[in-house]
Amino acid sequence: MTETLNFFKTLTPTGYLFLLLTALTLFSAIGVVTARNPIYSVLALIATFFCLSGHYILLNAQFLAAVNIIVYAGAIMVLFLFTIMFLNLRKEDEESKTNLTKMASVVVGGLLMVMLITIFRAKSAQVPVVNTASFNSKTGLVENLGQLLYSSYILPFELASILFIIAMVGAVMLGKREAGDRHF
């Protein structure tokens, strides 16, 4: 108990802000998953993006914070809301899912869980100790971000682009109308 009190006594205002943003991020992320109404889920996701932008600012990555707000909280969330309203989700449509769709979602979810457990149990995934003496004030600049992104992290960058292409194909398949469907 005294260790916890000493921890909070030694925190700086930035540390308190970090803890507050972390709590808000966790609560809004839980709200995304547990909301019954898809509109409330999207609003909680927007709050999560704003909290993550606050974390980016604390990490001296102002460009990433601005891009996160503009691209994700702005444009993509508007598209999500449009898609949810366009699909006009009803409870009757929920029962029309086939057993194959349900089994595929269970398999993909299980594979994701195994992958995450493997990553977290890896010895190389230990949290590194940060040396504040070697802090570089140019960490969050666009030039340094581009150099790092296109050199050391080119594979994850390209895998993310493939994931976006898959998401676009999925959105097109969801929006495709059958021959007998009514048009709004």
Short mmCIF file of the C-alpha atoms (twelve columns), coordinates in Angstrom:
data_MODEL
# 
_entry.id   MODEL 
# 
loop_
_atom_site.group_PDB 
_atom_site.id 
_atom_site.type_symbol 
_atom_site.label_atom_id 
_atom_site.label_alt_id 
_atom_site.label_comp_id 
_atom_site.label_asym_id 
_atom_site.label_seq_id 
_atom_site.Cartn_x 
_atom_site.Cartn_y 
_atom_site.Cartn_z 
_atom_site.pdbx_PDB_model_num 
ATOM 1   C CA . MET A 1   0.000   0.000   0.000   1 
ATOM 2   C CA . THR A 2   2.813   2.402   0.837   1 
ATOM 3   C CA . GLU A 3   4.490   1.629   -2.494  1 
ATOM 4   C CA . THR A 4   1.339   2.746   -4.308  1 
ATOM 5   C CA . LEU A 5   1.152   5.957   -2.278  1 
ATOM 6   C CA . ASN A 6   4.829   6.674   -2.926  1 
ATOM 7   C CA . PHE A 7   4.239   6.061   -6.635  1 
ATOM 8   C CA . PHE A 8   1.464   8.654   -6.759  1 
ATOM 9   C CA . LYS A 9   3.464   11.133  -4.661  1 
ATOM 10  C CA . THR A 10  6.408   11.014  -7.068  1 
ATOM 11  C CA . LEU A 11  4.319   11.501  -10.206 1 
ATOM 12  C CA . THR A 12  4.661   14.684  -12.212 1 
ATOM 13  C CA . PRO A 13  1.636   16.458  -13.712 1 
ATOM 14  C CA . THR A 14  2.458   14.711  -16.994 1 
ATOM 15  C CA . GLY A 15  2.249   11.374  -15.202 1 
ATOM 16  C CA . TYR A 16  -1.169  12.229  -13.792 1 
ATOM 17  C CA . LEU A 17  -2.310  13.287  -17.266 1 
ATOM 18  C CA . PHE A 18  -1.019  10.004  -18.664 1 
ATOM 19  C CA . LEU A 19  -2.955  7.996   -16.065 1 
ATOM 20  C CA . LEU A 20  -6.117  10.016  -16.710 1 
ATOM 21  C CA . LEU A 21  -5.836  9.539   -20.486 1 
ATOM 22  C CA . THR A 22  -5.167  5.842   -19.988 1 
ATOM 23  C CA . ALA A 23  -8.269  5.397   -17.837 1 
ATOM 24  C CA . LEU A 24  -10.406 7.336   -20.322 1 
ATOM 25  C CA . THR A 25  -8.999  5.293   -23.207 1 
ATOM 26  C CA . LEU A 26  -9.757  2.005   -21.476 1 
ATOM 27  C CA . PHE A 27  -13.305 3.024   -20.514 1 
ATOM 28  C CA . SER A 28  -14.115 4.278   -24.016 1 
ATOM 29  C CA . ALA A 29  -12.570 1.162   -25.614 1 
ATOM 30  C CA . ILE A 30  -14.709 -1.029  -23.354 1 
ATOM 31  C CA . GLY A 31  -17.668 1.106   -24.419 1 
ATOM 32  C CA . VAL A 32  -16.904 0.330   -28.073 1 
ATOM 33  C CA . VAL A 33  -17.156 -3.391  -27.446 1 
ATOM 34  C CA . THR A 34  -20.062 -3.441  -24.996 1 
ATOM 35  C CA . ALA A 35  -22.407 -0.887  -26.607 1 
ATOM 36  C CA . ARG A 36  -25.569 -2.477  -27.955 1 
ATOM 37  C CA . ASN A 37  -26.305 0.369   -30.349 1 
ATOM 38  C CA . PRO A 38  -23.722 0.675   -33.177 1 
ATOM 39  C CA . ILE A 39  -23.989 4.485   -33.117 1 
ATOM 40  C CA . TYR A 40  -22.930 4.570   -29.454 1 
ATOM 41  C CA . SER A 41  -20.100 2.202   -30.305 1 
ATOM 42  C CA . VAL A 42  -18.814 4.584   -32.987 1 
ATOM 43  C CA . LEU A 43  -19.044 7.545   -30.604 1 
ATOM 44  C CA . ALA A 44  -17.030 5.637   -28.011 1 
ATOM 45  C CA . LEU A 45  -14.473 4.825   -30.715 1 
ATOM 46  C CA . ILE A 46  -14.153 8.530   -31.509 1 
ATOM 47  C CA . ALA A 47  -13.485 9.194   -27.804 1 
ATOM 48  C CA . THR A 48  -10.845 6.448   -27.882 1 
ATOM 49  C CA . PHE A 49  -9.137  8.103   -30.848 1 
ATOM 50  C CA . PHE A 50  -9.066  11.468  -29.080 1 
ATOM 51  C CA . CYS A 51  -7.534  9.883   -25.979 1 
ATOM 52  C CA . LEU A 52  -4.913  8.146   -28.122 1 
ATOM 53  C CA . SER A 53  -4.095  11.492  -29.711 1 
ATOM 54  C CA . GLY A 54  -3.490  12.807  -26.198 1 
ATOM 55  C CA . HIS A 55  -1.037  9.953   -25.649 1 
ATOM 56  C CA . TYR A 56  0.719   10.866  -28.902 1 
ATOM 57  C CA . ILE A 57  1.100   14.444  -27.715 1 
ATOM 58  C CA . LEU A 58  2.575   13.218  -24.429 1 
ATOM 59  C CA . LEU A 59  5.081   11.175  -26.467 1 
ATOM 60  C CA . ASN A 60  6.102   14.308  -28.433 1 
ATOM 61  C CA . ALA A 61  4.508   13.016  -31.647 1 
ATOM 62  C CA . GLN A 62  2.361   15.999  -32.560 1 
ATOM 63  C CA . PHE A 63  2.125   15.030  -36.230 1 
ATOM 64  C CA . LEU A 64  0.711   11.598  -35.382 1 
ATOM 65  C CA . ALA A 65  -1.779  13.200  -32.988 1 
ATOM 66  C CA . ALA A 66  -2.995  15.599  -35.678 1 
ATOM 67  C CA . VAL A 67  -3.224  12.854  -38.301 1 
ATOM 68  C CA . ASN A 68  -5.067  10.603  -35.853 1 
ATOM 69  C CA . ILE A 69  -7.684  13.273  -35.195 1 
ATOM 70  C CA . ILE A 70  -8.069  14.364  -38.817 1 
ATOM 71  C CA . VAL A 71  -8.008  10.976  -40.515 1 
ATOM 72  C CA . TYR A 72  -9.438  8.561   -37.966 1 
ATOM 73  C CA . ALA A 73  -11.680 10.615  -35.703 1 
ATOM 74  C CA . GLY A 74  -12.776 12.749  -38.639 1 
ATOM 75  C CA . ALA A 75  -12.984 11.026  -41.985 1 
ATOM 76  C CA . ILE A 76  -13.100 7.348   -41.113 1 
ATOM 77  C CA . MET A 77  -15.631 7.742   -38.315 1 
ATOM 78  C CA . VAL A 78  -17.925 9.672   -40.661 1 
ATOM 79  C CA . LEU A 79  -17.644 6.752   -43.085 1 
ATOM 80  C CA . PHE A 80  -18.411 4.275   -40.290 1 
ATOM 81  C CA . LEU A 81  -21.499 6.228   -39.278 1 
ATOM 82  C CA . PHE A 82  -22.605 6.469   -42.903 1 
ATOM 83  C CA . THR A 83  -22.101 2.720   -43.368 1 
ATOM 84  C CA . ILE A 84  -24.029 1.854   -40.201 1 
ATOM 85  C CA . MET A 85  -26.923 4.077   -41.223 1 
ATOM 86  C CA . PHE A 86  -26.735 2.812   -44.819 1 
ATOM 87  C CA . LEU A 87  -26.909 -0.852  -43.801 1 
ATOM 88  C CA . ASN A 88  -29.920 -0.196  -41.550 1 
ATOM 89  C CA . LEU A 89  -29.033 -3.058  -39.197 1 
ATOM 90  C CA . ARG A 90  -32.016 -4.859  -37.710 1 
ATOM 91  C CA . LYS A 91  -32.317 -7.799  -35.329 1 
ATOM 92  C CA . GLU A 92  -34.048 -9.882  -38.008 1 
ATOM 93  C CA . ASP A 93  -30.915 -9.736  -40.167 1 
ATOM 94  C CA . GLU A 94  -28.786 -11.085 -37.327 1 
ATOM 95  C CA . GLU A 95  -30.425 -14.518 -37.505 1 
ATOM 96  C CA . SER A 96  -29.774 -14.852 -41.239 1 
ATOM 97  C CA . LYS A 97  -26.063 -15.489 -40.709 1 
ATOM 98  C CA . THR A 98  -25.032 -18.957 -41.740 1 
ATOM 99  C CA . ASN A 99  -23.235 -21.427 -39.531 1 
ATOM 100 C CA . LEU A 100 -20.207 -21.103 -41.796 1 
ATOM 101 C CA . THR A 101 -19.985 -17.381 -41.022 1 
ATOM 102 C CA . LYS A 102 -20.267 -18.041 -37.301 1 
ATOM 103 C CA . MET A 103 -17.604 -20.764 -37.405 1 
ATOM 104 C CA . ALA A 104 -15.255 -18.570 -39.442 1 
ATOM 105 C CA . SER A 105 -15.555 -15.773 -36.907 1 
ATOM 106 C CA . VAL A 106 -14.816 -18.176 -34.037 1 
ATOM 107 C CA . VAL A 107 -11.742 -19.540 -35.855 1 
ATOM 108 C CA . VAL A 108 -10.402 -16.074 -36.677 1 
ATOM 109 C CA . GLY A 109 -11.030 -14.870 -33.118 1 
ATOM 110 C CA . GLY A 110 -9.259  -17.936 -31.697 1 
ATOM 111 C CA . LEU A 111 -6.265  -17.446 -33.990 1 
ATOM 112 C CA . LEU A 112 -6.062  -13.803 -32.954 1 
ATOM 113 C CA . MET A 113 -6.160  -14.788 -29.282 1 
ATOM 114 C CA . VAL A 114 -3.391  -17.392 -29.741 1 
ATOM 115 C CA . MET A 115 -1.283  -14.863 -31.637 1 
ATOM 116 C CA . LEU A 116 -1.696  -12.202 -28.939 1 
ATOM 117 C CA . ILE A 117 -0.870  -14.639 -26.137 1 
ATOM 118 C CA . THR A 118 2.234   -15.754 -28.036 1 
ATOM 119 C CA . ILE A 119 3.358   -12.179 -28.537 1 
ATOM 120 C CA . PHE A 120 2.843   -11.219 -24.895 1 
ATOM 121 C CA . ARG A 121 4.657   -14.295 -23.606 1 
ATOM 122 C CA . ALA A 122 7.697   -13.765 -25.853 1 
ATOM 123 C CA . LYS A 123 10.872  -12.829 -24.043 1 
ATOM 124 C CA . SER A 124 11.722  -10.225 -26.687 1 
ATOM 125 C CA . ALA A 125 8.489   -8.348  -25.927 1 
ATOM 126 C CA . GLN A 126 9.816   -7.055  -22.605 1 
ATOM 127 C CA . VAL A 127 9.284   -3.352  -21.990 1 
ATOM 128 C CA . PRO A 128 12.584  -1.530  -22.578 1 
ATOM 129 C CA . VAL A 129 14.024  0.830   -20.004 1 
ATOM 130 C CA . VAL A 130 13.940  4.385   -21.312 1 
ATOM 131 C CA . ASN A 131 17.100  6.438   -20.926 1 
ATOM 132 C CA . THR A 132 15.998  10.056  -20.522 1 
ATOM 133 C CA . ALA A 133 19.531  11.332  -21.111 1 
ATOM 134 C CA . SER A 134 19.329  10.268  -24.774 1 
ATOM 135 C CA . PHE A 135 15.987  11.994  -25.430 1 
ATOM 136 C CA . ASN A 136 15.746  13.483  -28.921 1 
ATOM 137 C CA . SER A 137 13.394  16.446  -29.313 1 
ATOM 138 C CA . LYS A 138 12.975  15.687  -33.035 1 
ATOM 139 C CA . THR A 139 11.349  12.310  -32.360 1 
ATOM 140 C CA . GLY A 140 7.855   13.129  -33.598 1 
ATOM 141 C CA . LEU A 141 8.802   15.141  -36.677 1 
ATOM 142 C CA . VAL A 142 7.517   14.079  -40.084 1 
ATOM 143 C CA . GLU A 143 10.969  13.647  -41.625 1 
ATOM 144 C CA . ASN A 144 12.192  11.270  -38.917 1 
ATOM 145 C CA . LEU A 145 8.888   9.401   -38.967 1 
ATOM 146 C CA . GLY A 146 9.125   8.898   -42.731 1 
ATOM 147 C CA . GLN A 147 12.724  7.693   -42.541 1 
ATOM 148 C CA . LEU A 148 11.846  5.167   -39.858 1 
ATOM 149 C CA . LEU A 149 8.621   4.074   -41.525 1 
ATOM 150 C CA . TYR A 150 10.182  3.392   -44.927 1 
ATOM 151 C CA . SER A 151 13.352  1.759   -43.618 1 
ATOM 152 C CA . SER A 152 12.923  -0.245  -40.415 1 
ATOM 153 C CA . TYR A 153 9.146   -0.691  -40.504 1 
ATOM 154 C CA . ILE A 154 8.462   -1.219  -44.202 1 
ATOM 155 C CA . LEU A 155 6.973   -4.717  -43.720 1 
ATOM 156 C CA . PRO A 156 4.353   -3.668  -41.111 1 
ATOM 157 C CA . PHE A 157 3.573   -0.623  -43.265 1 
ATOM 158 C CA . GLU A 158 2.899   -2.797  -46.308 1 
ATOM 159 C CA . LEU A 159 0.908   -5.318  -44.254 1 
ATOM 160 C CA . ALA A 160 -1.289  -2.472  -43.010 1 
ATOM 161 C CA . SER A 161 -1.920  -1.422  -46.622 1 
ATOM 162 C CA . ILE A 162 -2.992  -4.992  -47.462 1 
ATOM 163 C CA . LEU A 163 -5.319  -4.925  -44.451 1 
ATOM 164 C CA . PHE A 164 -6.885  -1.687  -45.741 1 
ATOM 165 C CA . ILE A 165 -7.423  -3.247  -49.178 1 
ATOM 166 C CA . ILE A 166 -9.146  -6.242  -47.553 1 
ATOM 167 C CA . ALA A 167 -11.345 -3.852  -45.554 1 
ATOM 168 C CA . MET A 168 -12.313 -1.977  -48.735 1 
ATOM 169 C CA . VAL A 169 -13.230 -5.214  -50.510 1 
ATOM 170 C CA . GLY A 170 -15.311 -6.224  -47.477 1 
ATOM 171 C CA . ALA A 171 -17.112 -2.865  -47.515 1 
ATOM 172 C CA . VAL A 172 -17.901 -3.279  -51.213 1 
ATOM 173 C CA . MET A 173 -19.205 -6.794  -50.611 1 
ATOM 174 C CA . LEU A 174 -21.429 -5.558  -47.766 1 
ATOM 175 C CA . GLY A 175 -22.772 -2.721  -49.878 1 
ATOM 176 C CA . LYS A 176 -23.483 -4.914  -52.910 1 
ATOM 177 C CA . ARG A 177 -27.198 -5.386  -53.429 1 
ATOM 178 C CA . GLU A 178 -28.865 -8.602  -54.418 1 
ATOM 179 C CA . ALA A 179 -31.281 -8.717  -57.363 1 
ATOM 180 C CA . GLY A 180 -34.470 -8.707  -55.243 1 
ATOM 181 C CA . ASP A 181 -33.463 -6.140  -52.602 1 
ATOM 182 C CA . ARG A 182 -35.390 -2.894  -52.423 1 
ATOM 183 C CA . HIS A 183 -33.569 0.366   -53.069 1 
ATOM 184 C CA . PHE A 184 -33.902 3.296   -50.708 1 
# 
